[in-house]
Short mmCIF file of C-alpha atoms in Angstrom, two decimals:
data_model
loop_
_atom_site.label_atom_id
_atom_site.label_comp_id
_atom_site.label_asym_id
_atom_site.label_seq_id
_atom_site.Cartn_x
_atom_site.Cartn_y
_atom_site.Cartn_z
CA LEU A 1 -7.70 -4.77 -6.11
CA THR A 2 -8.65 -1.14 -5.63
CA SER A 3 -7.11 0.85 -2.76
CA VAL A 4 -9.18 2.45 -0.27
CA SER A 5 -6.43 5.14 -0.11
CA SER A 6 -2.83 5.54 -1.08
CA ALA A 7 -0.07 8.38 -0.66
CA VAL A 8 3.41 8.99 -1.61
CA ALA A 9 5.88 7.33 0.56
CA GLY A 10 7.44 9.39 3.34
CA PHE A 11 6.95 11.17 6.51
CA TRP A 12 6.03 14.41 8.10
CA ARG A 13 7.78 16.75 10.43
CA GLY A 14 5.56 19.50 11.50
CA GLU A 15 4.49 20.97 8.02
CA ARG A 16 7.45 19.48 6.10
CA PHE A 17 7.06 16.26 4.36
CA THR A 18 9.86 13.97 3.69
CA GLU A 19 9.58 11.78 0.50
CA LEU A 20 11.30 8.43 0.64
CA ARG A 21 12.39 6.11 -2.15
CA LEU A 22 11.50 2.41 -1.50
CA ASN A 23 13.71 1.04 -4.02
CA ASN A 24 17.05 2.18 -2.76
CA GLY A 25 17.84 -0.46 -0.54
CA ASP A 26 17.36 1.57 2.63
CA ASN A 27 15.68 0.14 5.55
CA TYR A 28 12.10 1.76 6.55
CA GLN A 29 9.79 1.17 9.63
CA ALA A 30 5.98 1.25 9.04
CA TRP A 31 3.27 1.55 12.00
CA ILE A 32 -0.09 0.64 11.25
CA GLU A 33 -2.48 1.29 13.87
CA PHE A 34 -6.39 0.62 13.75
CA ASN A 35 -8.59 1.61 16.73
CA GLY A 36 -11.86 0.16 15.62
CA SER A 37 -13.10 3.25 13.38
CA ALA A 38 -10.03 4.43 11.93
CA ILE A 39 -6.71 3.37 10.57
CA ASN A 40 -3.49 5.20 10.61
CA VAL A 41 -0.48 4.49 8.63
CA THR A 42 2.93 6.04 9.41
CA MET A 43 6.23 5.48 8.10
CA ALA A 44 9.95 6.63 8.64
CA ARG A 45 13.48 5.53 8.31
CA ALA A 46 14.36 2.24 10.40
CA GLY A 47 15.73 3.47 13.90
CA SER A 48 13.81 6.73 13.80
CA LYS A 49 10.95 7.80 15.91
CA LYS A 50 7.20 7.65 14.98
CA PRO A 51 6.18 10.72 13.45
CA VAL A 52 3.28 12.38 15.26
CA ARG A 53 1.36 13.19 12.28
CA PRO A 54 0.38 9.80 10.04
CA LEU A 55 0.74 9.50 6.56
CA ILE A 56 -2.56 8.03 6.11
CA ASN A 57 -5.55 8.69 8.23
CA ILE A 58 -9.16 7.32 6.93
CA PRO A 59 -12.22 6.23 8.59
CA LEU A 60 -12.35 2.65 8.34
CA ASN A 61 -15.05 0.14 9.69
CA LEU A 62 -13.64 -3.65 9.94
CA SER A 63 -16.22 -4.57 12.46
CA GLY A 64 -17.98 -6.88 9.68
CA VAL A 65 -14.79 -9.00 9.27
CA LEU A 66 -12.84 -8.86 12.50
CA VAL A 67 -13.04 -12.09 14.70
CA ASP A 68 -11.56 -13.06 18.08
CA ASP A 69 -9.03 -15.48 16.18
CA MET A 70 -7.50 -14.28 12.91
CA PHE A 71 -4.26 -14.54 11.21
CA VAL A 72 -2.03 -11.47 10.52
CA GLY A 73 -0.28 -11.24 6.91
CA PHE A 74 1.58 -8.76 4.71
CA THR A 75 1.29 -8.24 0.92
CA ALA A 76 2.80 -5.87 -1.49
CA ALA A 77 2.96 -4.88 -5.01
CA THR A 78 5.80 -3.40 -7.14
CA GLY A 79 3.71 -2.24 -10.27
CA GLN A 80 5.81 -2.25 -13.26
CA LEU A 81 9.16 -2.65 -11.46
CA VAL A 82 10.65 -5.79 -10.52
CA GLN A 83 11.65 -5.53 -7.05
CA SER A 84 11.96 -7.60 -3.73
CA HIS A 85 10.27 -6.74 -0.47
CA ARG A 86 11.87 -7.89 2.75
CA ILE A 87 10.36 -7.91 6.21
CA LEU A 88 13.10 -7.98 8.59
CA SER A 89 11.51 -7.38 11.99
CA TRP A 90 7.61 -6.87 12.83
CA SER A 91 5.59 -6.81 16.12
CA PHE A 92 2.08 -7.07 16.67
CA SER A 93 -0.27 -6.08 19.41
CA ASN A 94 -4.31 -5.49 19.60
CA SER A 95 -3.97 -3.43 22.91
CA ASN A 96 -0.49 -1.98 22.99
CA PHE A 97 -0.19 0.71 20.57
CA SER A 98 3.35 1.90 21.72
CA ILE A 99 5.00 -1.73 21.14
CA GLY A 100 6.46 -0.51 17.87
CA ASP A 101 8.62 1.81 19.73
CA ALA A 102 10.32 -0.90 21.19
CA LEU A 103 11.07 -2.84 17.95
CA ILE A 104 14.80 -3.55 17.62
CA THR A 105 15.88 -1.92 14.30
CA GLU A 106 19.98 -1.99 14.91
CA ASN A 107 22.09 -4.31 13.21
CA LEU A 108 19.26 -5.39 10.57
CA PRO A 109 20.71 -6.82 7.29
CA SER A 110 21.45 -3.62 4.63
CA PHE A 111 20.41 -3.94 1.31
CA GLU A 112 21.87 -0.64 0.07
CA LEU A 113 22.55 -0.39 -3.68
CA GLN A 114 26.06 -0.13 -4.57
CA ASP A 115 27.13 3.09 -6.03
CA ASP A 116 29.20 1.39 -8.78
CA SER A 117 26.79 0.42 -11.26
CA VAL A 118 27.28 -2.51 -13.82
CA PHE A 119 27.11 0.19 -16.61
CA LYS A 120 29.96 2.11 -15.12
CA SER A 121 32.62 -0.78 -14.67
CA LYS A 122 35.57 -1.13 -16.78
CA GLY A 123 34.65 -4.40 -18.16
CA PHE A 124 31.40 -3.13 -19.35
CA ILE A 125 32.88 0.15 -21.17
CA VAL A 126 35.60 -2.17 -22.64
CA GLY A 127 33.01 -4.57 -24.15
CA VAL A 128 30.79 -2.16 -25.33
CA SER A 129 33.88 -0.33 -27.10
CA VAL A 130 35.20 -3.32 -28.49
CA GLY A 131 31.57 -4.47 -29.98
CA ALA A 132 31.06 -1.25 -31.31
CA LEU A 133 34.55 -1.28 -33.14
CA VAL A 134 33.74 -4.81 -34.69
CA LEU A 135 30.41 -3.50 -35.79
CA THR A 136 31.87 -0.75 -37.40
CA VAL A 137 34.29 -2.26 -39.23
CA SER A 138 31.99 -4.91 -40.25
CA VAL A 139 29.68 -2.42 -41.81
CA PHE A 140 32.50 -0.61 -43.41
CA GLY A 141 33.81 -4.06 -44.71
CA LEU A 142 30.46 -4.97 -45.99
CA LEU A 143 29.93 -1.45 -48.02
CA PHE A 144 33.40 -1.88 -49.36
CA TYR A 145 32.61 -5.37 -50.57
CA VAL A 146 29.17 -4.25 -52.17
CA ILE A 147 30.74 -1.21 -53.95
CA SER A 148 33.56 -3.10 -55.23
CA ARG A 149 31.56 -5.94 -56.82
CA ARG A 150 29.11 -3.27 -58.30
CA ARG A 151 32.19 -1.62 -59.85
CA ARG A 152 33.68 -5.12 -60.89
CA ARG A 153 30.15 -5.69 -62.59
CA ALA A 154 30.15 -2.25 -64.14
CA ASP A 155 33.46 -2.69 -65.53
CA ASP A 156 32.61 -6.32 -66.96
CA ASP A 157 29.57 -4.56 -68.85
CA VAL A 158 31.71 -2.02 -70.21
CA GLU A 159 34.07 -4.76 -71.46
CA ASP A 160 31.18 -6.79 -72.88
CA CYS A 161 29.91 -3.86 -74.80
CA GLU A 162 33.54 -2.78 -76.18
CA THR A 163 33.60 -6.43 -77.51
CA LYS A 164 30.51 -6.54 -78.99
CA TYR A 165 30.85 -3.17 -80.53
CA TRP A 166 34.30 -4.27 -82.11
CA LEU A 167 32.99 -7.56 -83.20
CA HIS A 168 30.33 -5.78 -85.05
CA SER A 169 32.42 -3.05 -86.54
CA PHE A 170 34.79 -6.04 -87.68
CA TRP A 171 32.06 -7.93 -89.19
CA ARG A 172 30.45 -5.09 -91.07
CA ARG A 173 33.96 -3.87 -92.60
CA ARG A 174 34.51 -7.38 -93.55
CA ARG A 175 31.06 -7.72 -95.30
CA ARG A 176 31.82 -4.30 -97.12
CA VAL A 177 35.21 -5.35 -97.96
CA GLU A 178 33.79 -8.65 -99.35
CA GLU A 179 31.21 -7.10 -101.03
CA ASP A 180 32.41 -4.00 -102.64
CA VAL A 181 33.95 -4.56 -106.13
CA GLU A 182 37.22 -2.90 -107.12
CA ASP A 183 37.30 -0.88 -110.46
CA TRP A 184 39.81 -3.34 -111.86
CA GLU A 185 37.77 -6.18 -111.14
CA THR A 186 35.05 -4.83 -113.10
CA GLU A 187 37.54 -4.61 -115.90
CA TYR A 188 39.35 -7.73 -115.97
CA TRP A 189 36.20 -9.89 -114.67
CA PRO A 190 35.38 -10.11 -111.06
CA HIS A 191 37.43 -12.67 -109.32
CA ARG A 192 34.90 -12.42 -106.07
CA VAL A 193 31.16 -13.02 -106.30
CA LYS A 194 28.87 -11.71 -104.01
CA TYR A 195 27.05 -13.83 -101.38
CA ARG A 196 23.74 -12.55 -102.37
CA ASN A 197 24.33 -13.46 -105.94
CA VAL A 198 25.39 -16.91 -104.97
CA LEU A 199 22.34 -17.35 -102.82
CA GLU A 200 19.73 -16.11 -105.40
CA ALA A 201 21.34 -18.10 -108.13
CA THR A 202 20.95 -21.34 -106.12
#
């Protein structure tokens, strides 16, 4: 879909342009006028008089598509936003261009956004605070568990190393005691025989 013309939503008061926000819930009135060769689009806040200067004024020849009997419809687009468009009141005439001024715009439903956003509510703030606290405690608990486990594993490794070193030293001392022959044993015949000698003899 390619637009023939587009403009920022708003209205002219003399040389001063006032921009309008279409997603704030306010009610607006639009005038769409076609005289056979040009189309004028004007808008303002609901209940205001029609501005003299139109928002869009472009030459447009619709003689090839207009017939005596036709349907009138509306369409809208929101782009990347998720919004709702509501037509609260409308009028149509192919001869009376002032019919829009007689449109009743009082006591129409209001869809203005509430000032109190859900992000500012006490429930939302309390929920976010509690969630952040639980998340923080969980993270610190996990870190404490991981660090404690690593320290315990390191202590176990040190204990294993000390035990292995003690056993190795004890075994070396025992072999040295078993294999060393005292002087008095040489004089009176050795009471001990080295394992190496027994192994070689057998």
